[in-house]
Every structure is written in structure tokens, then in C-alpha cells.
Amino acid sequence: MRSPLLFLLSLAALFASSVIAEDVKPLKVLMVCGGCCHDYENQKLILSEGISARANVEFTIVHEESRVKDDRTHQVSIYKQPGWAKGYDVVLHNECFGAVTDVAFVEGIAKPHFEGVPAVMLHCSTHSYRAAKTDEWRKCLGQTSMSHEKNRDLKVRNVAEEHPIMKGFPEEWLNPKDELYKNEKLWENFKPLATAYGEDTKKDHHVIWTNQYGAGRVFGTTLGHNNSTMQDPVYLDLVTRGLLWACGKLDENGKPLPGYEAKK
């Protein structure tokens, strides 16, 4: 039988935890999206609504398209503002502007992450800014990738089942009709979480990972070409855990820390 003192201490701890959870402010998430080849008009809603249903977050969305359809040289205007990431707890990148060559502009995107602002990198963000003659964006991502294999079904294999981000992710997940990005270089702080086999290259490629870029934590996945992938609960659960992990708000069991669960 539990002693009265232990019972009171348990009640006090439960009450304190409840008060802390009530006082937690939402994570402020900046989502930057737009560019060629993807349905960003719907993806921004799929992601913001899906993640908000799973975690205590508040989104600011910057969606920009170039004036000329599929022009990949567009420079998103928010990145030109001094201190563009100030006031946000994390930046979710879901953009596709691979032909930007302005080195100072690209390094200005990476800089806040190096200084400590967490990042979530989705799909074509891995191919964005790849024409620029600087490695800072690639170091921020954790990998260099310049091309992808044809759109097809991918068998995604969990290679880090004990990592909090991968808790709850299947041992193998069939992801229909997606693009396999080729890993050309893995930077020193890249940590693989899942792979898929390349039919063209005849080898595995890393499709989910974490990275440490300076003081900033980075979660990335090259998966997510189609809306159907992003709408899948497996994908939304994964990205939510990755975002919370990048912000230091995910426990060792893959659950949000108290207060960072979705608000009812």
C-alpha cells in the first residue's frame, strides 16, 4: 500500500506537470514553400493542418512562386530580409528553386540555421540552390544531391529503430510513386534514419536523416513529391516527430514533451 506522503507527492507532480503543459506556448513554425514541379498550394495546407493536429505548433506560411512558370531562379523575398528567421522556433523548408546561383543569398538562408535555428528539410529542398557555387546549403542539409531516379514505388527501410524520430515508423514502409534522390555526398554530421534502394544506381540511398549544422539541429527527408505521400499518416507522424526533435521537444519514446502535444 502506498504511503500518504508518496501519494501526495505523486499528486503534486501530476499537478505541476499539468500546470507546465497549460503554460507552454506553441512552437512558432515558419514554413517556406513554392517553386517548380509540386502542388505547393495544397501541400502547405496538408503539412500545416497535419502537423497542427499532432503537436502544439503555430504556422506562419510564406508561399512564393516565380512570375514565369517553373522558373527555378526565383529568390524568395523573406530570405532577403535581415534576421529573416528571428522570432521562429523552427523553419520548415519545402521549396524547389534549384537554379539560384547567388552565393550570398544562399549562404544567407543557411546562416540562421548554423547559428542555432532548427530546420526541417522536405523533398525538393534537398535539390534547391544546388547550382550555387557554395556548399553551405548542402552542409546545412547534411547531404549533396543533384538528381533523382524516376518516379516509382519506394520501399523505405527503417535503419534506426531506436531513434526517437523513428519510433512508430514501420520496419518497412511502401511509399507509392515518389522520387528517390541520389546521395552524392554525405557531410560529417549526417545521421541516417531510413533508406530506399535505387534501381538505376543499384544501391541504397538515405531518404530520412538528421544533421547537426553548427548550433542548429536539422531533420530531413527527400520523400514527399506527391500529395498522397504527404497526406499519409505515416509521413505526417514522421515529419511531426522530426520537427519536435529538431526543437528538442521530443522524448526518447518518440512522444512530444509535456505541453507540446496537439491542443484539443
Short mmCIF file of N, CA and C in Angstrom, two decimals, residues 142-205:
data_model
loop_
_atom_site.label_atom_id
_atom_site.label_comp_id
_atom_site.label_asym_id
_atom_site.label_seq_id
_atom_site.Cartn_x
_atom_site.Cartn_y
_atom_site.Cartn_z
N GLY A 142 23.04 18.37 -44.87
CA GLY A 142 23.76 17.18 -44.44
C GLY A 142 24.14 16.28 -45.59
N GLN A 143 23.63 16.56 -46.77
CA GLN A 143 24.00 15.76 -47.94
C GLN A 143 24.00 16.62 -49.19
N THR A 144 24.74 16.15 -50.19
CA THR A 144 24.72 16.74 -51.53
C THR A 144 23.96 15.79 -52.44
N SER A 145 22.96 16.31 -53.15
CA SER A 145 22.20 15.52 -54.12
C SER A 145 21.90 16.41 -55.31
N MET A 146 22.16 15.90 -56.50
CA MET A 146 21.98 16.69 -57.71
C MET A 146 20.93 16.13 -58.67
N SER A 147 20.46 14.90 -58.40
CA SER A 147 19.49 14.29 -59.31
C SER A 147 18.70 13.22 -58.58
N HIS A 148 17.64 12.74 -59.23
CA HIS A 148 16.83 11.68 -58.64
C HIS A 148 16.46 10.65 -59.69
N GLU A 149 16.09 9.47 -59.23
CA GLU A 149 15.63 8.43 -60.14
C GLU A 149 14.16 8.69 -60.52
N LYS A 150 13.64 7.90 -61.44
CA LYS A 150 12.28 8.12 -61.93
C LYS A 150 11.26 7.91 -60.81
N ASN A 151 10.11 8.50 -61.00
CA ASN A 151 9.02 8.38 -60.05
C ASN A 151 8.50 6.93 -60.03
N ARG A 152 8.56 6.31 -58.87
CA ARG A 152 8.12 4.92 -58.75
C ARG A 152 7.85 4.60 -57.28
N ASP A 153 7.33 3.40 -57.04
CA ASP A 153 7.10 2.95 -55.67
C ASP A 153 8.44 2.75 -54.97
N LEU A 154 8.52 3.20 -53.73
CA LEU A 154 9.74 3.05 -52.95
C LEU A 154 9.47 2.25 -51.69
N LYS A 155 10.34 1.28 -51.43
CA LYS A 155 10.30 0.56 -50.16
C LYS A 155 11.28 1.23 -49.21
N VAL A 156 10.74 1.90 -48.22
CA VAL A 156 11.56 2.67 -47.29
C VAL A 156 11.86 1.80 -46.08
N ARG A 157 13.14 1.61 -45.78
CA ARG A 157 13.55 0.72 -44.70
C ARG A 157 14.08 1.52 -43.51
N ASN A 158 13.50 1.27 -42.37
CA ASN A 158 13.90 1.92 -41.12
C ASN A 158 15.24 1.34 -40.66
N VAL A 159 16.28 2.17 -40.60
CA VAL A 159 17.61 1.68 -40.21
C VAL A 159 18.03 2.22 -38.84
N ALA A 160 17.11 2.87 -38.14
CA ALA A 160 17.44 3.44 -36.83
C ALA A 160 16.21 3.36 -35.92
N GLU A 161 15.77 2.13 -35.68
CA GLU A 161 14.51 1.91 -34.96
C GLU A 161 14.52 2.47 -33.55
N GLU A 162 15.69 2.63 -32.94
CA GLU A 162 15.77 3.13 -31.58
C GLU A 162 15.82 4.66 -31.50
N HIS A 163 15.97 5.31 -32.64
CA HIS A 163 15.98 6.78 -32.62
C HIS A 163 14.56 7.28 -32.34
N PRO A 164 14.41 8.30 -31.50
CA PRO A 164 13.06 8.80 -31.17
C PRO A 164 12.22 9.18 -32.39
N ILE A 165 12.86 9.72 -33.42
CA ILE A 165 12.11 10.09 -34.62
C ILE A 165 11.51 8.87 -35.30
N MET A 166 12.21 7.73 -35.22
CA MET A 166 11.78 6.53 -35.93
C MET A 166 10.92 5.60 -35.09
N LYS A 167 10.67 5.98 -33.84
CA LYS A 167 9.76 5.19 -33.00
C LYS A 167 8.35 5.29 -33.61
N GLY A 168 7.77 4.17 -33.90
CA GLY A 168 6.45 4.17 -34.52
C GLY A 168 6.49 4.12 -36.04
N PHE A 169 7.66 4.36 -36.63
CA PHE A 169 7.79 4.23 -38.09
C PHE A 169 7.93 2.75 -38.42
N PRO A 170 7.26 2.25 -39.47
CA PRO A 170 7.33 0.82 -39.78
C PRO A 170 8.75 0.36 -40.07
N GLU A 171 8.98 -0.93 -39.87
CA GLU A 171 10.28 -1.51 -40.25
C GLU A 171 10.52 -1.33 -41.73
N GLU A 172 9.44 -1.48 -42.52
CA GLU A 172 9.49 -1.20 -43.96
C GLU A 172 8.18 -0.54 -44.36
N TRP A 173 8.26 0.53 -45.10
CA TRP A 173 7.08 1.29 -45.50
C TRP A 173 7.05 1.44 -47.01
N LEU A 174 5.94 1.04 -47.63
CA LEU A 174 5.78 1.19 -49.07
C LEU A 174 5.25 2.59 -49.35
N ASN A 175 6.06 3.37 -50.04
CA ASN A 175 5.71 4.75 -50.39
C ASN A 175 5.45 4.81 -51.89
N PRO A 176 4.18 4.81 -52.30
CA PRO A 176 3.88 4.74 -53.73
C PRO A 176 4.23 6.03 -54.48
N LYS A 177 4.80 5.85 -55.65
CA LYS A 177 5.00 6.93 -56.60
C LYS A 177 5.74 8.13 -56.00
N ASP A 178 6.97 7.93 -55.64
CA ASP A 178 7.80 9.01 -55.12
C ASP A 178 9.13 9.01 -55.87
N GLU A 179 9.95 10.01 -55.60
CA GLU A 179 11.24 10.14 -56.27
C GLU A 179 12.37 9.79 -55.30
N LEU A 180 13.30 8.97 -55.78
CA LEU A 180 14.46 8.61 -54.97
C LEU A 180 15.61 9.55 -55.31
N TYR A 181 15.95 10.41 -54.37
CA TYR A 181 17.06 11.34 -54.55
C TYR A 181 18.38 10.59 -54.32
N LYS A 182 19.32 10.82 -55.21
CA LYS A 182 20.62 10.14 -55.12
C LYS A 182 21.54 10.89 -54.15
N ASN A 183 22.12 10.15 -53.21
CA ASN A 183 23.11 10.74 -52.29
C ASN A 183 24.46 10.79 -53.00
N GLU A 184 24.98 11.95 -53.26
CA GLU A 184 26.29 12.07 -53.90
C GLU A 184 27.39 12.32 -52.89
N LYS A 185 27.03 12.98 -51.79
CA LYS A 185 27.99 13.18 -50.71
C LYS A 185 27.23 13.32 -49.40
N LEU A 186 27.72 12.65 -48.36
CA LEU A 186 27.17 12.80 -47.02
C LEU A 186 28.17 13.60 -46.20
N TRP A 187 27.70 14.70 -45.59
CA TRP A 187 28.58 15.53 -44.80
C TRP A 187 28.78 14.95 -43.41
N GLU A 188 29.73 15.45 -42.67
CA GLU A 188 30.27 14.76 -41.50
C GLU A 188 29.26 14.53 -40.37
N ASN A 189 28.24 15.36 -40.22
CA ASN A 189 27.30 15.20 -39.12
C ASN A 189 25.98 14.56 -39.54
N PHE A 190 25.97 13.99 -40.73
CA PHE A 190 24.78 13.30 -41.26
C PHE A 190 24.56 11.99 -40.51
N LYS A 191 23.33 11.77 -40.04
CA LYS A 191 22.98 10.51 -39.35
C LYS A 191 21.80 9.86 -40.07
N PRO A 192 22.00 8.69 -40.70
CA PRO A 192 20.92 8.05 -41.46
C PRO A 192 19.85 7.45 -40.57
N LEU A 193 18.60 7.59 -41.02
CA LEU A 193 17.47 7.01 -40.30
C LEU A 193 16.70 6.01 -41.16
N ALA A 194 16.69 6.20 -42.48
CA ALA A 194 15.97 5.27 -43.37
C ALA A 194 16.56 5.33 -44.76
N THR A 195 16.45 4.21 -45.48
CA THR A 195 16.99 4.12 -46.83
C THR A 195 15.95 3.55 -47.79
N ALA A 196 16.22 3.71 -49.08
CA ALA A 196 15.45 3.06 -50.14
C ALA A 196 16.43 2.67 -51.25
N TYR A 197 16.11 1.59 -51.95
CA TYR A 197 17.04 1.04 -52.94
C TYR A 197 16.87 1.73 -54.28
N GLY A 198 18.00 2.06 -54.91
CA GLY A 198 17.98 2.69 -56.22
C GLY A 198 18.05 1.67 -57.34
N GLU A 199 17.06 1.65 -58.20
CA GLU A 199 17.05 0.72 -59.32
C GLU A 199 18.09 1.09 -60.37
N ASP A 200 18.31 2.40 -60.54
CA ASP A 200 19.30 2.85 -61.53
C ASP A 200 20.72 2.69 -61.00
N THR A 201 20.93 3.06 -59.76
CA THR A 201 22.29 3.07 -59.19
C THR A 201 22.66 1.73 -58.54
N LYS A 202 21.66 0.87 -58.32
CA LYS A 202 21.88 -0.45 -57.72
C LYS A 202 22.50 -0.35 -56.32
N LYS A 203 22.02 0.62 -55.55
CA LYS A 203 22.49 0.75 -54.18
C LYS A 203 21.45 1.52 -53.36
N ASP A 204 21.59 1.42 -52.04
CA ASP A 204 20.69 2.15 -51.15
C ASP A 204 21.03 3.63 -51.12
N HIS A 205 19.99 4.44 -50.95
CA HIS A 205 20.17 5.87 -50.74
C HIS A 205 19.42 6.27 -49.47
#
